[in-house]
mmCIF file of C-alpha atoms and ligand atoms in Angstrom:
data_model
loop_
_atom_site.group_PDB
_atom_site.id
_atom_site.type_symbol
_atom_site.label_atom_id
_atom_site.label_comp_id
_atom_site.label_asym_id
_atom_site.label_seq_id
_atom_site.Cartn_x
_atom_site.Cartn_y
_atom_site.Cartn_z
ATOM 1 C CA UNK A 27 42.837 30.323 104.106
ATOM 2 C CA UNK A 28 46.533 30.945 103.638
ATOM 3 C CA UNK A 29 48.282 27.628 103.050
ATOM 4 C CA UNK A 30 52.013 27.739 102.499
ATOM 5 C CA UNK A 31 54.483 24.988 101.711
ATOM 6 C CA UNK A 32 58.095 25.520 102.694
ATOM 7 C CA UNK A 33 60.189 23.706 100.169
ATOM 8 C CA UNK A 34 63.855 22.872 99.811
ATOM 9 C CA UNK A 35 66.540 20.322 100.649
ATOM 10 C CA UNK A 36 67.478 19.403 104.221
ATOM 11 C CA UNK A 37 69.423 22.156 105.975
ATOM 12 C CA UNK A 38 68.004 25.013 103.975
ATOM 13 C CA UNK A 39 66.394 26.635 107.034
ATOM 14 C CA UNK A 40 62.781 25.606 106.412
ATOM 15 C CA UNK A 41 62.042 24.828 110.059
ATOM 16 C CA UNK A 42 63.304 28.118 111.471
ATOM 17 C CA UNK A 43 61.521 30.286 108.929
ATOM 18 C CA UNK A 44 58.338 28.201 108.812
ATOM 19 C CA UNK A 45 57.926 28.635 112.575
ATOM 20 C CA UNK A 46 58.435 32.411 112.331
ATOM 21 C CA UNK A 47 56.077 32.794 109.401
ATOM 22 C CA UNK A 48 53.396 30.703 111.118
ATOM 23 C CA UNK A 49 53.622 32.874 114.227
ATOM 24 C CA UNK A 50 53.558 36.121 112.259
ATOM 25 C CA UNK A 51 50.516 35.191 110.147
ATOM 26 C CA UNK A 52 48.764 33.207 112.895
ATOM 27 C CA UNK A 53 48.931 29.933 110.971
ATOM 28 C CA UNK A 54 49.455 26.370 112.191
ATOM 29 C CA UNK A 55 53.009 25.139 111.595
ATOM 30 C CA UNK A 56 53.129 21.472 110.666
ATOM 31 C CA UNK A 57 56.607 19.961 110.556
ATOM 32 C CA UNK A 58 56.281 16.284 109.673
ATOM 33 C CA UNK A 59 59.901 15.713 110.772
ATOM 34 C CA UNK A 60 59.164 17.163 114.238
ATOM 35 C CA UNK A 61 55.986 15.084 114.550
ATOM 36 C CA UNK A 62 57.850 11.905 113.608
ATOM 37 C CA UNK A 63 60.726 12.650 115.998
ATOM 38 C CA UNK A 64 58.186 13.177 118.808
ATOM 39 C CA UNK A 65 56.574 9.807 117.976
ATOM 40 C CA UNK A 66 59.997 8.148 118.239
ATOM 41 C CA UNK A 67 60.709 9.853 121.544
ATOM 42 C CA UNK A 68 57.383 8.683 122.957
ATOM 43 C CA UNK A 69 58.019 5.187 121.580
ATOM 44 C CA UNK A 70 54.570 5.006 119.957
ATOM 45 C CA UNK A 71 53.706 2.332 117.364
ATOM 46 C CA UNK A 72 54.309 4.881 114.633
ATOM 47 C CA UNK A 73 57.626 5.854 116.266
ATOM 48 C CA UNK A 74 58.780 2.238 116.228
ATOM 49 C CA UNK A 75 57.908 1.889 112.540
ATOM 50 C CA UNK A 76 59.684 5.062 111.390
ATOM 51 C CA UNK A 77 62.762 5.082 113.644
ATOM 52 C CA UNK A 78 65.133 3.121 111.415
ATOM 53 C CA UNK A 79 63.837 4.780 108.259
ATOM 54 C CA UNK A 80 64.595 8.255 109.610
ATOM 55 C CA UNK A 81 67.950 7.239 111.008
ATOM 56 C CA UNK A 82 68.893 5.946 107.545
ATOM 57 C CA UNK A 83 67.800 9.203 105.903
ATOM 58 C CA UNK A 84 65.139 7.451 103.822
ATOM 59 C CA UNK A 85 61.548 8.592 103.318
ATOM 60 C CA UNK A 86 58.752 7.259 105.486
ATOM 61 C CA UNK A 87 56.121 5.508 103.265
ATOM 62 C CA UNK A 88 53.634 7.875 101.627
ATOM 63 C CA UNK A 89 50.504 6.244 103.085
ATOM 64 C CA UNK A 90 51.732 6.738 106.633
ATOM 65 C CA UNK A 91 52.686 10.353 106.026
ATOM 66 C CA UNK A 92 49.464 11.225 104.253
ATOM 67 C CA UNK A 93 47.397 9.776 107.082
ATOM 68 C CA UNK A 94 49.551 11.577 109.644
ATOM 69 C CA UNK A 95 49.171 14.881 107.844
ATOM 70 C CA UNK A 96 45.415 14.592 107.468
ATOM 71 C CA UNK A 97 44.879 13.702 111.113
ATOM 72 C CA UNK A 98 47.146 16.578 112.199
ATOM 73 C CA UNK A 99 45.263 19.072 110.016
ATOM 74 C CA UNK A 100 41.940 17.792 111.361
ATOM 75 C CA UNK A 101 43.029 18.771 114.861
ATOM 76 C CA UNK A 102 43.105 22.413 113.778
ATOM 77 C CA UNK A 103 39.684 23.027 112.291
ATOM 78 C CA UNK A 104 38.944 26.745 112.009
ATOM 79 C CA UNK A 105 42.574 27.798 111.582
ATOM 80 C CA UNK A 106 43.459 30.651 109.227
ATOM 81 C CA UNK A 107 45.784 28.290 107.410
ATOM 82 C CA UNK A 108 48.828 26.047 107.577
ATOM 83 C CA UNK A 109 52.548 26.245 107.021
ATOM 84 C CA UNK A 110 53.665 22.834 105.786
ATOM 85 C CA UNK A 111 57.311 22.162 106.535
ATOM 86 C CA UNK A 112 58.811 18.931 105.206
ATOM 87 C CA UNK A 113 55.612 17.897 103.439
ATOM 88 C CA UNK A 114 55.012 17.032 100.636
ATOM 89 C CA UNK A 115 58.223 15.225 99.755
ATOM 90 C CA UNK A 116 56.920 13.109 96.863
ATOM 91 C CA UNK A 117 54.522 13.660 93.971
ATOM 92 C CA UNK A 118 52.110 11.185 95.566
ATOM 93 C CA UNK A 119 52.068 13.256 98.776
ATOM 94 C CA UNK A 120 51.542 16.459 96.779
ATOM 95 C CA UNK A 121 48.576 14.904 94.977
ATOM 96 C CA UNK A 122 47.128 13.713 98.282
ATOM 97 C CA UNK A 123 47.527 17.215 99.716
ATOM 98 C CA UNK A 124 45.681 18.680 96.720
ATOM 99 C CA UNK A 125 42.861 16.187 97.232
ATOM 100 C CA UNK A 126 42.671 17.026 100.924
ATOM 101 C CA UNK A 127 42.595 20.756 100.159
ATOM 102 C CA UNK A 128 39.856 20.231 97.609
ATOM 103 C CA UNK A 129 37.765 18.337 100.142
ATOM 104 C CA UNK A 130 38.169 21.297 102.499
ATOM 105 C CA UNK A 131 37.385 23.689 99.640
ATOM 106 C CA UNK A 132 40.714 25.468 99.851
ATOM 107 C CA UNK A 133 44.072 25.202 98.111
ATOM 108 C CA UNK A 134 47.807 25.587 98.473
ATOM 109 C CA UNK A 135 48.435 29.334 98.229
ATOM 110 C CA UNK A 136 52.181 29.303 97.603
ATOM 111 C CA UNK A 137 55.135 26.962 97.570
ATOM 112 C CA UNK A 138 58.149 28.841 98.846
ATOM 113 C CA UNK A 139 61.496 27.417 97.926
ATOM 114 C CA UNK A 140 64.436 28.545 100.040
ATOM 115 C CA UNK A 141 67.540 28.720 97.880
ATOM 116 C CA UNK A 142 70.933 28.045 99.458
ATOM 117 C CA UNK A 143 74.189 27.142 97.615
ATOM 118 C CA UNK A 144 75.270 23.473 98.103
ATOM 119 C CA UNK A 145 78.489 24.207 100.062
ATOM 120 C CA UNK A 146 76.580 26.419 102.531
ATOM 121 C CA UNK A 147 73.937 23.691 102.838
ATOM 122 C CA UNK A 148 76.503 21.064 103.829
ATOM 123 C CA UNK A 149 78.092 23.450 106.324
ATOM 124 C CA UNK A 150 74.707 24.043 107.989
ATOM 125 C CA UNK A 151 73.879 20.333 108.154
ATOM 126 C CA UNK A 152 77.220 19.525 109.761
ATOM 127 C CA UNK A 153 76.720 22.339 112.289
ATOM 128 C CA UNK A 154 73.219 21.128 113.098
ATOM 129 C CA UNK A 155 74.602 17.641 113.688
ATOM 130 C CA UNK A 156 76.954 19.096 116.290
ATOM 131 C CA UNK A 157 74.359 21.378 117.900
ATOM 132 C CA UNK A 158 71.250 19.158 117.939
ATOM 133 C CA UNK A 159 72.721 15.650 117.816
ATOM 134 C CA UNK A 160 70.062 14.395 115.399
ATOM 135 C CA UNK A 161 70.556 10.729 114.527
ATOM 136 C CA UNK A 162 70.074 11.516 110.832
ATOM 137 C CA UNK A 163 72.728 14.234 110.699
ATOM 138 C CA UNK A 164 75.828 12.035 110.373
ATOM 139 C CA UNK A 165 77.973 12.637 107.248
ATOM 140 C CA UNK A 166 76.818 9.447 105.526
ATOM 141 C CA UNK A 167 73.120 9.968 106.277
ATOM 142 C CA UNK A 168 73.300 13.642 105.283
ATOM 143 C CA UNK A 169 74.609 12.520 101.886
ATOM 144 C CA UNK A 170 71.774 10.016 101.552
ATOM 145 C CA UNK A 171 69.150 12.594 102.526
ATOM 146 C CA UNK A 172 70.419 14.891 99.799
ATOM 147 C CA UNK A 173 70.290 12.016 97.265
ATOM 148 C CA UNK A 174 66.731 11.159 98.367
ATOM 149 C CA UNK A 175 65.804 14.844 97.992
ATOM 150 C CA UNK A 176 67.156 14.957 94.424
ATOM 151 C CA UNK A 177 65.348 11.768 93.439
ATOM 152 C CA UNK A 178 61.958 12.054 95.124
ATOM 153 C CA UNK A 179 61.383 15.645 96.208
ATOM 154 C CA UNK A 180 62.994 17.810 93.526
ATOM 155 C CA UNK A 181 60.428 16.712 90.895
ATOM 156 C CA UNK A 182 57.872 18.676 92.925
ATOM 157 C CA UNK A 183 59.411 21.892 91.583
ATOM 158 C CA UNK A 184 57.932 21.257 88.136
ATOM 159 C CA UNK A 185 54.693 19.969 89.669
ATOM 160 C CA UNK A 186 54.153 23.311 91.436
ATOM 161 C CA UNK A 187 55.647 25.495 88.677
ATOM 162 C CA UNK A 188 52.914 24.161 86.393
ATOM 163 C CA UNK A 189 50.360 25.420 88.898
ATOM 164 C CA UNK A 190 52.067 28.838 88.975
ATOM 165 C CA UNK A 191 52.422 28.864 92.736
ATOM 166 C CA UNK A 192 56.162 28.170 93.029
ATOM 167 C CA UNK A 193 58.315 31.052 94.286
ATOM 168 C CA UNK A 194 61.996 31.168 95.141
ATOM 169 C CA UNK A 195 63.483 33.120 98.038
ATOM 170 C CA UNK A 196 67.181 33.421 98.778
ATOM 171 C CA UNK A 197 67.820 31.566 102.026
ATOM 172 C CA UNK A 198 71.169 33.223 102.722
ATOM 173 C CA UNK A 199 71.749 36.139 105.099
ATOM 174 C CA UNK A 200 70.401 36.946 108.533
ATOM 175 C CA UNK A 201 67.317 35.179 109.869
ATOM 176 C CA UNK A 202 65.557 38.594 109.992
ATOM 177 C CA UNK A 203 66.584 39.428 106.419
ATOM 178 C CA UNK A 204 65.309 36.129 105.052
ATOM 179 C CA UNK A 205 62.100 36.492 107.061
ATOM 180 C CA UNK A 206 61.540 39.975 105.573
ATOM 181 C CA UNK A 207 61.980 38.569 102.042
ATOM 182 C CA UNK A 208 59.490 35.829 102.866
ATOM 183 C CA UNK A 209 56.912 38.339 104.099
ATOM 184 C CA UNK A 210 57.324 40.332 100.882
ATOM 185 C CA UNK A 211 56.602 37.226 98.840
ATOM 186 C CA UNK A 212 53.671 36.121 101.006
ATOM 187 C CA UNK A 213 52.146 39.614 100.917
ATOM 188 C CA UNK A 214 52.671 39.783 97.142
ATOM 189 C CA UNK A 215 55.059 42.730 97.420
ATOM 190 C CA UNK A 216 57.680 41.214 95.151
HETATM 191 P P1 AMP B 22 62.890 16.745 108.385
HETATM 192 O O1 AMP B 22 62.980 17.146 109.815
HETATM 193 O O2 AMP B 22 61.779 17.432 107.645
HETATM 194 O O3 AMP B 22 64.212 16.869 107.670
HETATM 195 O O4 AMP B 22 62.507 15.197 108.374
HETATM 196 C C1 AMP B 22 63.331 14.216 108.977
HETATM 197 C C2 AMP B 22 63.019 12.844 108.413
HETATM 198 O O5 AMP B 22 61.648 12.506 108.662
HETATM 199 C C3 AMP B 22 63.178 12.700 106.901
HETATM 200 O O6 AMP B 22 64.510 12.472 106.511
HETATM 201 C C4 AMP B 22 62.276 11.507 106.621
HETATM 202 O O7 AMP B 22 62.888 10.298 107.020
HETATM 203 C C5 AMP B 22 61.107 11.762 107.565
HETATM 204 N N1 AMP B 22 60.068 12.583 106.917
HETATM 205 C C6 AMP B 22 59.671 13.837 107.291
HETATM 206 N N2 AMP B 22 58.719 14.295 106.470
HETATM 207 C C7 AMP B 22 58.506 13.320 105.550
HETATM 208 C C8 AMP B 22 57.665 13.207 104.414
HETATM 209 N N3 AMP B 22 56.848 14.197 104.051
HETATM 210 N N4 AMP B 22 57.717 12.050 103.702
HETATM 211 C C9 AMP B 22 58.529 11.040 104.059
HETATM 212 N N5 AMP B 22 59.366 11.091 105.102
HETATM 213 C C10 AMP B 22 59.361 12.219 105.858
#
């Protein structure tokens, strides 16, 4: 199996590239943010629980996310692999993912970190707020999401560097150019 994690702060372009990579390599793209937004839209029990958390730019509790991820993966038995986008976001989630992989006798192949300078990141988030009207893309919430990223998610860099599966790819340039760099990394041509 080819299991990839797309890593990086909000606005770095994970969603766009994760979808392209999944299509290209015939993998299942799992965006926890998209799943949660769909739950809110459908006003499910889960949607009701997570709505205010997401709107505030905070993290949804680990237990909920881990359960959500496992049940989503279980719907795709027999897949060639997964592209995880927006998961894991905490060490606890990363450990749970490792345990799940072990149970399925596979592992995370690579953690791909998209690198974008902070001023470009802010510009993209503000643009997305205008284009998509996401409730968590207001200036104040954007700031909080970046703080939450620094505190809870950034420590994952060392977690995955220790496992020697962490790779950085420049997330600046055209969508095609970035995609080509990603393919080089995934195909070990770097
Ligand atoms: P995203 O679309 O990946 O930026 O996710 C949007 C929001 O969904 C985040 O700001 C969190 O509130 C929530 N969320 C998505 N994935 C996770 C996760 N792995 N752990 C906790 N909260 C998450």
